[in-house]
Short mmCIF file of C-alpha atoms and ligand atoms in Angstrom, two decimals:
data_model
loop_
_atom_site.label_atom_id
_atom_site.label_comp_id
_atom_site.label_asym_id
_atom_site.label_seq_id
_atom_site.Cartn_x
_atom_site.Cartn_y
_atom_site.Cartn_z
CA MET E 120 -5.50 52.29 -106.43
CA LEU E 121 -1.86 53.17 -106.87
CA LYS E 122 -0.44 52.46 -110.33
CA LYS E 123 3.08 51.06 -110.60
CA LYS E 124 5.55 53.77 -111.64
CA ASP E 125 9.27 54.37 -111.26
CA LYS E 126 8.62 57.63 -109.41
CA TYR E 127 5.56 59.28 -107.88
CA VAL E 128 4.14 62.76 -107.46
CA VAL E 129 3.85 63.07 -103.70
CA ALA E 130 2.03 65.74 -101.67
CA VAL E 131 2.56 66.59 -98.01
CA VAL E 132 -0.55 68.35 -96.69
CA GLY E 133 0.30 70.25 -93.48
CA ALA E 134 3.92 70.48 -94.62
CA THR E 135 4.83 73.35 -92.26
CA GLY E 136 3.73 71.48 -89.12
CA ALA E 137 5.66 69.22 -86.74
CA VAL E 138 4.55 66.02 -88.54
CA GLY E 139 4.71 67.55 -92.05
CA ASN E 140 8.32 68.63 -91.51
CA GLU E 141 9.19 65.14 -90.31
CA MET E 142 7.46 63.62 -93.37
CA ILE E 143 9.65 65.65 -95.72
CA SER E 144 12.75 64.51 -93.87
CA VAL E 145 11.64 60.83 -93.81
CA LEU E 146 10.88 60.88 -97.58
CA GLU E 147 14.38 62.26 -98.12
CA LYS E 148 16.16 59.86 -95.72
CA ARG E 149 14.42 56.77 -97.14
CA ASN E 150 15.10 57.82 -100.71
CA PHE E 151 11.39 57.54 -101.50
CA PRO E 152 10.86 57.48 -105.30
CA VAL E 153 9.63 61.08 -105.60
CA GLU E 154 9.21 62.52 -109.08
CA ASN E 155 7.86 65.80 -107.77
CA LEU E 156 7.09 66.93 -104.20
CA ARG E 157 4.15 69.28 -103.65
CA LEU E 158 3.80 70.98 -100.27
CA PHE E 159 0.50 72.35 -98.92
CA ALA E 160 -0.48 74.27 -95.80
CA SER E 161 -2.81 77.14 -94.90
CA GLU E 162 -2.85 80.50 -96.68
CA ARG E 163 -0.61 81.80 -93.87
CA SER E 164 2.28 79.71 -95.19
CA ALA E 165 1.73 80.12 -98.95
CA GLY E 166 4.97 81.18 -100.66
CA LYS E 167 7.28 79.97 -97.88
CA THR E 168 9.89 77.46 -99.00
CA LEU E 169 11.02 74.21 -97.38
CA ASP E 170 14.06 72.21 -98.48
CA PHE E 171 13.76 68.75 -100.03
CA ASN E 172 16.94 67.00 -101.20
CA GLY E 173 18.80 70.31 -100.97
CA LYS E 174 16.35 72.24 -103.15
CA PRO E 175 13.68 74.73 -102.02
CA VAL E 176 10.04 73.72 -102.60
CA THR E 177 7.37 76.41 -102.38
CA VAL E 178 4.42 75.84 -100.02
CA GLU E 179 1.02 76.18 -101.71
CA THR E 180 -2.41 76.91 -100.27
CA LEU E 181 -4.53 73.79 -99.86
CA THR E 182 -7.75 73.74 -101.90
CA ASP E 183 -9.88 70.87 -103.26
CA LYS E 184 -8.58 71.64 -106.80
CA VAL E 185 -4.92 70.81 -106.19
CA PHE E 186 -4.99 67.01 -106.31
CA ASP E 187 -5.05 66.32 -110.08
CA GLY E 188 -1.84 64.55 -111.06
CA ILE E 189 -0.83 63.74 -107.46
CA ASP E 190 -0.30 60.00 -106.83
CA ILE E 191 0.11 59.92 -103.05
CA ALA E 192 -0.94 62.56 -100.48
CA LEU E 193 0.33 62.36 -96.91
CA PHE E 194 -2.15 64.40 -94.83
CA SER E 195 -1.21 65.94 -91.46
CA ALA E 196 -3.15 69.20 -91.28
CA GLY E 197 -5.75 68.25 -88.64
CA GLY E 198 -8.97 66.26 -88.79
CA ASP E 199 -11.12 69.06 -90.25
CA ARG E 200 -8.86 69.37 -93.30
CA SER E 201 -8.78 65.57 -93.70
CA LYS E 202 -12.58 65.42 -93.65
CA GLU E 203 -12.91 68.34 -96.04
CA PHE E 204 -10.15 67.52 -98.54
CA GLY E 205 -9.48 63.75 -98.17
CA PRO E 206 -12.48 62.62 -100.27
CA ALA E 207 -11.68 65.23 -103.00
CA ALA E 208 -8.12 63.93 -103.16
CA ALA E 209 -9.28 60.29 -103.37
CA LYS E 210 -11.81 61.24 -106.07
CA ALA E 211 -9.01 62.83 -108.10
CA GLY E 212 -7.26 59.43 -108.10
CA CYS E 213 -4.76 60.16 -105.38
CA VAL E 214 -4.14 57.68 -102.53
CA VAL E 215 -4.46 59.49 -99.19
CA VAL E 216 -2.54 58.41 -96.09
CA ASP E 217 -4.17 60.40 -93.31
CA ASN E 218 -2.54 61.14 -89.96
CA SER E 219 -5.55 62.67 -88.26
CA SER E 220 -8.26 60.82 -86.33
CA ALA E 221 -10.90 61.74 -88.98
CA TRP E 222 -11.14 58.31 -90.66
CA ARG E 223 -9.47 55.91 -88.23
CA MET E 224 -12.58 54.17 -86.94
CA ASP E 225 -14.50 54.27 -90.26
CA PRO E 226 -15.15 50.59 -91.16
CA GLU E 227 -14.51 51.45 -94.85
CA VAL E 228 -11.02 52.76 -94.06
CA PRO E 229 -8.07 50.52 -93.15
CA LEU E 230 -6.04 51.58 -90.11
CA VAL E 231 -2.54 50.32 -90.73
CA VAL E 232 0.77 49.74 -88.99
CA PRO E 233 2.92 47.95 -91.58
CA GLU E 234 4.65 45.70 -89.00
CA VAL E 235 1.24 44.52 -87.76
CA ASN E 236 -1.52 44.49 -90.42
CA PRO E 237 -0.07 45.34 -93.88
CA ASP E 238 -2.67 43.13 -95.61
CA ASP E 239 -5.43 45.56 -94.60
CA LEU E 240 -4.02 47.82 -97.34
CA ASP E 241 -5.58 45.46 -99.88
CA TRP E 242 -9.11 46.74 -99.19
CA HIS E 243 -8.53 50.51 -99.18
CA LYS E 244 -10.83 52.71 -101.24
CA GLY E 245 -8.53 55.71 -101.62
CA ILE E 246 -8.04 56.70 -97.97
CA ILE E 247 -5.83 54.87 -95.46
CA ALA E 248 -5.66 55.99 -91.85
CA ASN E 249 -2.46 56.26 -89.83
CA PRO E 250 -3.15 55.42 -86.18
CA ASN E 251 -2.63 57.63 -83.15
CA CYS E 252 1.04 57.99 -82.16
CA SER E 253 0.68 56.28 -78.76
CA THR E 254 -1.24 53.38 -80.36
CA ILE E 255 1.31 52.80 -83.14
CA GLN E 256 4.24 52.23 -80.81
CA MET E 257 2.15 50.05 -78.48
CA VAL E 258 0.87 47.69 -81.20
CA VAL E 259 4.36 47.25 -82.68
CA ALA E 260 5.39 45.91 -79.24
CA LEU E 261 2.16 43.95 -78.61
CA LYS E 262 2.14 42.09 -81.94
CA PRO E 263 4.96 39.59 -81.14
CA VAL E 264 3.45 38.92 -77.70
CA HIS E 265 0.01 38.33 -79.23
CA ASP E 266 1.46 35.98 -81.85
CA ALA E 267 3.36 34.00 -79.20
CA ALA E 268 0.84 33.85 -76.36
CA LYS E 269 -2.48 35.56 -77.33
CA ILE E 270 -3.14 38.75 -75.38
CA LYS E 271 -6.23 38.88 -73.15
CA ARG E 272 -5.84 42.28 -71.49
CA VAL E 273 -3.56 45.34 -71.62
CA VAL E 274 -3.21 48.10 -69.00
CA VAL E 275 -1.22 51.02 -70.39
CA THR E 276 -0.07 54.36 -68.97
CA THR E 277 1.57 56.78 -71.39
CA PHE E 278 4.13 59.54 -70.86
CA GLN E 279 3.66 61.64 -74.02
CA SER E 280 5.84 64.51 -75.22
CA VAL E 281 4.51 67.91 -76.23
CA SER E 282 5.44 67.45 -79.92
CA GLY E 283 2.40 65.15 -80.01
CA THR E 284 0.32 68.34 -79.85
CA GLY E 285 2.27 70.08 -82.63
CA LYS E 286 4.66 72.96 -83.06
CA ASN E 287 2.76 75.47 -80.85
CA ALA E 288 2.99 73.11 -77.88
CA MET E 289 6.75 72.74 -78.36
CA ASP E 290 7.06 76.55 -78.26
CA GLU E 291 4.86 76.63 -75.13
CA LEU E 292 7.11 74.17 -73.25
CA LEU E 293 10.22 76.12 -74.25
CA ASN E 294 8.72 79.50 -73.26
CA GLN E 295 7.27 78.24 -69.96
CA THR E 296 10.56 76.57 -69.00
CA THR E 297 12.39 79.86 -69.60
CA ASP E 298 9.70 81.77 -67.64
CA VAL E 299 9.86 79.46 -64.61
CA LEU E 300 13.68 79.58 -64.54
CA ASN E 301 13.42 83.38 -64.62
CA PHE E 302 10.89 83.46 -61.74
CA LYS E 303 8.08 84.59 -64.09
CA ASN E 304 4.58 83.12 -64.02
CA PRO E 305 4.12 80.78 -67.00
CA ASN E 306 1.16 81.52 -69.20
CA PRO E 307 -0.72 78.35 -70.31
CA SER E 308 -2.40 78.63 -73.71
CA VAL E 309 -2.12 75.32 -75.61
CA TYR E 310 -2.69 73.24 -72.44
CA PRO E 311 -5.14 74.03 -69.59
CA HIS E 312 -2.28 74.03 -67.05
CA GLN E 313 1.42 74.77 -66.90
CA ILE E 314 3.28 72.00 -68.77
CA ALA E 315 6.84 73.02 -67.77
CA PHE E 316 7.93 70.95 -64.72
CA ASN E 317 4.48 69.33 -64.62
CA CYS E 318 2.60 66.22 -65.83
CA LEU E 319 -1.00 66.51 -67.07
CA PRO E 320 -3.24 63.40 -66.92
CA HIS E 321 -5.26 64.90 -69.73
CA ILE E 322 -4.74 64.38 -73.49
CA ASP E 323 -7.52 65.45 -75.86
CA VAL E 324 -11.02 66.08 -74.48
CA PHE E 325 -12.79 64.29 -71.61
CA MET E 326 -15.69 61.97 -72.50
CA ASP E 327 -18.82 61.40 -70.38
CA ASP E 328 -17.34 58.29 -68.72
CA GLY E 329 -14.30 60.21 -67.43
CA TYR E 330 -11.81 58.82 -69.96
CA THR E 331 -10.09 61.14 -72.42
CA LYS E 332 -10.52 60.78 -76.18
CA GLU E 333 -6.82 59.83 -76.41
CA GLU E 334 -7.45 56.93 -74.01
CA ILE E 335 -10.47 55.78 -76.03
CA LYS E 336 -8.41 55.99 -79.25
CA MET E 337 -5.81 53.62 -77.75
CA VAL E 338 -8.55 51.14 -76.80
CA LYS E 339 -10.48 51.15 -80.09
CA GLU E 340 -7.58 51.52 -82.51
CA THR E 341 -5.67 48.63 -80.91
CA THR E 342 -8.41 46.06 -81.53
CA LYS E 343 -8.97 47.34 -85.09
CA ILE E 344 -5.27 47.11 -86.01
CA MET E 345 -4.70 43.77 -84.25
CA GLY E 346 -7.90 42.45 -85.88
CA ASP E 347 -9.04 40.95 -82.57
CA ASP E 348 -11.99 42.38 -80.63
CA SER E 349 -11.32 40.06 -77.71
CA ILE E 350 -8.26 42.05 -76.57
CA LYS E 351 -9.27 44.26 -73.64
CA VAL E 352 -7.35 47.52 -73.30
CA THR E 353 -7.55 50.19 -70.61
CA ALA E 354 -5.43 53.34 -70.80
CA THR E 355 -4.33 56.41 -68.84
CA THR E 356 -2.63 59.01 -71.03
CA VAL E 357 -0.35 61.65 -69.55
CA ARG E 358 1.36 64.67 -71.14
CA VAL E 359 4.89 65.18 -69.78
CA PRO E 360 7.36 68.07 -70.19
CA VAL E 361 9.49 66.34 -72.84
CA PHE E 362 9.91 67.68 -76.38
CA ARG E 363 10.14 64.50 -78.39
CA GLY E 364 9.29 60.82 -77.83
CA HIS E 365 6.57 58.99 -75.95
CA SER E 366 7.17 56.35 -73.26
CA GLU E 367 4.60 53.82 -72.11
CA SER E 368 4.30 51.46 -69.15
CA ILE E 369 2.40 48.38 -70.39
CA ASN E 370 1.01 45.50 -68.35
CA ILE E 371 0.01 42.54 -70.55
CA GLU E 372 -2.05 39.50 -69.57
CA THR E 373 -1.77 36.56 -71.96
CA GLU E 374 -3.55 33.24 -72.42
CA LYS E 375 -0.31 31.23 -72.60
CA LYS E 376 2.65 31.69 -70.24
CA LEU E 377 5.56 33.75 -71.59
CA THR E 378 8.64 34.05 -69.41
CA ALA E 379 10.57 37.32 -69.51
CA ASN E 380 13.22 35.55 -71.61
CA ASP E 381 10.57 34.18 -74.03
CA ALA E 382 9.19 37.70 -74.37
CA ARG E 383 12.63 39.20 -75.01
CA ALA E 384 13.23 36.57 -77.72
CA ALA E 385 9.87 37.38 -79.35
CA PHE E 386 10.63 41.14 -79.26
CA SER E 387 14.12 40.57 -80.72
CA ALA E 388 12.66 38.72 -83.72
CA ALA E 389 9.93 41.33 -84.34
CA PRO E 390 10.27 43.92 -87.12
CA GLY E 391 10.63 47.53 -85.95
CA VAL E 392 11.55 46.61 -82.36
CA ILE E 393 14.84 47.09 -80.51
CA VAL E 394 15.21 45.24 -77.22
CA TYR E 395 16.96 47.72 -74.93
CA ASP E 396 16.97 45.88 -71.67
CA ALA E 397 20.06 45.70 -69.48
CA PRO E 398 18.94 47.39 -66.25
CA GLU E 399 22.13 46.36 -64.41
CA LYS E 400 23.95 48.73 -66.81
CA ASN E 401 21.18 51.39 -66.58
CA ILE E 402 20.03 50.46 -70.09
CA TYR E 403 16.30 50.87 -70.65
CA PRO E 404 14.18 52.78 -73.19
CA LEU E 405 14.27 56.57 -72.81
CA GLN E 406 12.83 59.44 -74.81
CA THR E 407 16.39 60.71 -75.31
CA VAL E 408 17.37 57.31 -76.72
CA CYS E 409 14.47 56.90 -79.17
CA ALA E 410 14.41 60.50 -80.48
CA ASP E 411 15.21 60.57 -84.21
CA LYS E 412 15.14 56.77 -84.39
CA ASP E 413 12.78 54.59 -86.44
CA GLU E 414 12.29 51.70 -84.00
CA VAL E 415 10.19 51.09 -80.92
CA TYR E 416 12.52 50.47 -77.94
CA VAL E 417 11.37 47.78 -75.50
CA GLY E 418 12.87 47.19 -72.06
CA ARG E 419 12.24 46.59 -68.33
CA VAL E 420 10.74 43.23 -69.40
CA ARG E 421 9.45 41.54 -66.22
CA GLU E 422 6.99 38.78 -65.33
CA ASP E 423 3.98 40.05 -63.40
CA ASP E 424 3.46 37.39 -60.77
CA THR E 425 0.24 38.94 -59.41
CA ILE E 426 -1.58 37.18 -62.28
CA GLU E 427 -1.16 33.76 -63.89
CA ASN E 428 0.34 34.90 -67.19
CA GLY E 429 1.49 38.50 -66.99
CA LEU E 430 4.27 40.75 -68.26
CA ASN E 431 5.33 44.31 -67.55
CA ILE E 432 7.26 46.25 -70.17
CA TRP E 433 8.39 49.83 -70.71
CA ILE E 434 8.61 51.15 -74.27
CA ALA E 435 9.72 54.38 -75.93
CA ALA E 436 9.45 55.60 -79.52
CA ASP E 437 9.72 58.85 -81.45
CA ASN E 438 6.11 60.08 -81.84
CA LEU E 439 6.90 62.31 -84.82
CA ARG E 440 8.87 59.54 -86.58
CA LYS E 441 7.32 56.05 -86.03
CA GLY E 442 4.26 57.58 -84.34
CA ALA E 443 3.40 59.66 -87.42
CA ALA E 444 5.65 60.43 -90.41
CA LEU E 445 7.57 57.16 -90.74
CA ASN E 446 4.47 55.00 -90.37
CA ALA E 447 2.76 57.03 -93.13
CA VAL E 448 5.75 56.72 -95.45
CA GLN E 449 6.05 52.98 -94.70
CA ILE E 450 2.37 52.64 -95.70
CA ALA E 451 3.16 54.41 -98.99
CA GLU E 452 6.16 52.10 -99.54
CA GLU E 453 3.98 49.05 -98.87
CA LEU E 454 1.40 50.37 -101.39
CA ILE E 455 4.14 50.65 -104.00
CA LYS E 456 5.19 47.04 -103.33
CA ARG E 457 1.58 45.96 -103.86
CA ALA E 458 0.93 48.20 -106.93
N1 NAP M 87 2.38 65.47 -83.55
C1 NAP M 87 2.22 64.16 -83.52
O1 NAP M 87 2.98 63.40 -82.87
C2 NAP M 87 1.12 63.53 -84.30
C3 NAP M 87 1.09 62.15 -84.36
C4 NAP M 87 0.09 61.53 -85.10
C5 NAP M 87 -0.84 62.30 -85.73
N2 NAP M 87 -0.80 63.66 -85.66
C6 NAP M 87 -1.82 64.41 -86.40
O2 NAP M 87 -1.22 65.11 -87.47
C7 NAP M 87 -1.88 66.36 -87.71
C8 NAP M 87 -0.90 67.52 -87.64
O3 NAP M 87 -0.26 67.51 -86.39
P1 NAP M 87 1.03 68.41 -86.10
O4 NAP M 87 1.47 67.94 -84.77
O5 NAP M 87 1.99 68.41 -87.23
O6 NAP M 87 0.36 69.88 -85.97
P2 NAP M 87 1.01 71.32 -86.22
O7 NAP M 87 2.46 71.31 -85.93
O8 NAP M 87 0.14 72.27 -85.49
O9 NAP M 87 0.83 71.55 -87.82
C9 NAP M 87 -0.42 71.71 -88.42
C10 NAP M 87 -0.27 71.81 -89.92
O10 NAP M 87 -1.58 71.91 -90.50
C11 NAP M 87 -1.62 73.04 -91.36
N3 NAP M 87 -2.95 73.66 -91.40
C12 NAP M 87 -3.66 74.18 -90.37
N4 NAP M 87 -4.81 74.72 -90.82
C13 NAP M 87 -4.84 74.52 -92.16
C14 NAP M 87 -5.75 74.86 -93.20
N5 NAP M 87 -6.88 75.52 -92.96
N6 NAP M 87 -5.44 74.51 -94.47
C15 NAP M 87 -4.29 73.86 -94.74
N7 NAP M 87 -3.37 73.52 -93.79
C16 NAP M 87 -3.64 73.85 -92.53
C17 NAP M 87 -0.62 74.00 -90.75
O11 NAP M 87 -0.26 74.96 -91.70
P3 NAP M 87 0.20 76.46 -91.26
O12 NAP M 87 1.63 76.33 -90.78
O13 NAP M 87 0.06 77.23 -92.53
O14 NAP M 87 -0.72 76.90 -90.16
C18 NAP M 87 0.50 73.02 -90.40
O15 NAP M 87 1.24 72.70 -91.56
C19 NAP M 87 -3.00 66.41 -86.66
O16 NAP M 87 -4.19 65.91 -87.26
C20 NAP M 87 -2.51 65.48 -85.58
O17 NAP M 87 -3.58 64.93 -84.83
C21 NAP M 87 0.16 64.29 -84.96
#
């Protein structure tokens, strides 16, 4: 459990990665009460420095001995590191907020989006899981609809940027784009196919039933976070040649009728949501609009008249910010409030 203090010793594990870098910047921007920031990554990065509040902080090699004296550790170094080092960190008295999928579906570990289920933080045992990026932005938008009209079923298709795969994938998109524009054959390495000028209906590995693990994560994580097993979710997840920000097309079936105007009113009142919906002025959520922003943008709100009570919406959010780093830091802030 986190003890109340004026300032905390905070660790970012995976500090040199796409999410880790964003965590450092979010801690700085939100003026998080940091007494001392410790940065960890692999041996490859040991000795490098990263700036925090204008001062260089040296990156250290992650081992299971480093956690003594650390109050909060934000993990984003991949599931294997979370499995290996998360329990050691918790045992040393540190509260772990983990970005990987290692602990998300563990019944002993709360899976939290502060706008949706902050009270689940009350039963953590040292590790708290941060959901998948595409799930986080979806549940922030679904919550006000569920509260107003009870969701029965969700059909979602995602359009996910390459930063969701990390820094190597961002380099791959940049290099392939340059190659194609220079009439060279692009060389896929992070993804199984060319990602420049292409869309891949394939995120994470395929399961026996033909769905990808990313699609299954969206299904299972949504019911866990919303605390309602009756919500049916089906997903198709697509990687698109965009650097930052995920968009999603979401069809929602509800028990009660919500008009498009009712839905817009519910979204407007919801924390963490910006209604961005004036199609007559070409205003709708875009990856270029949500990049570097904290909120989930919701637009193209329409009634689906092929079913009794249906809505179609289009949402966009920054996967590195709300989809990862910001959500983790908000969890830490919520823990401080409850300490
Ligand atoms: N990108 C997203 O939108 C997103 C969203 C939600 C969750 N996540 C999750 O967050 C985690 C990191 O993702 P990312 O996109 O930031 O990946 P990334 O850019 O590839 O960064 C990976 C980080 O992990 C570190 N690392 C790798 N092997 C390590 C080891 N043996 N010991 C210590 N550190 C090690 C790397 O350090 P070096 O630089 O030293 O190699 C780097 O700091 C993943 O679990 C991912 O699933 C990502």
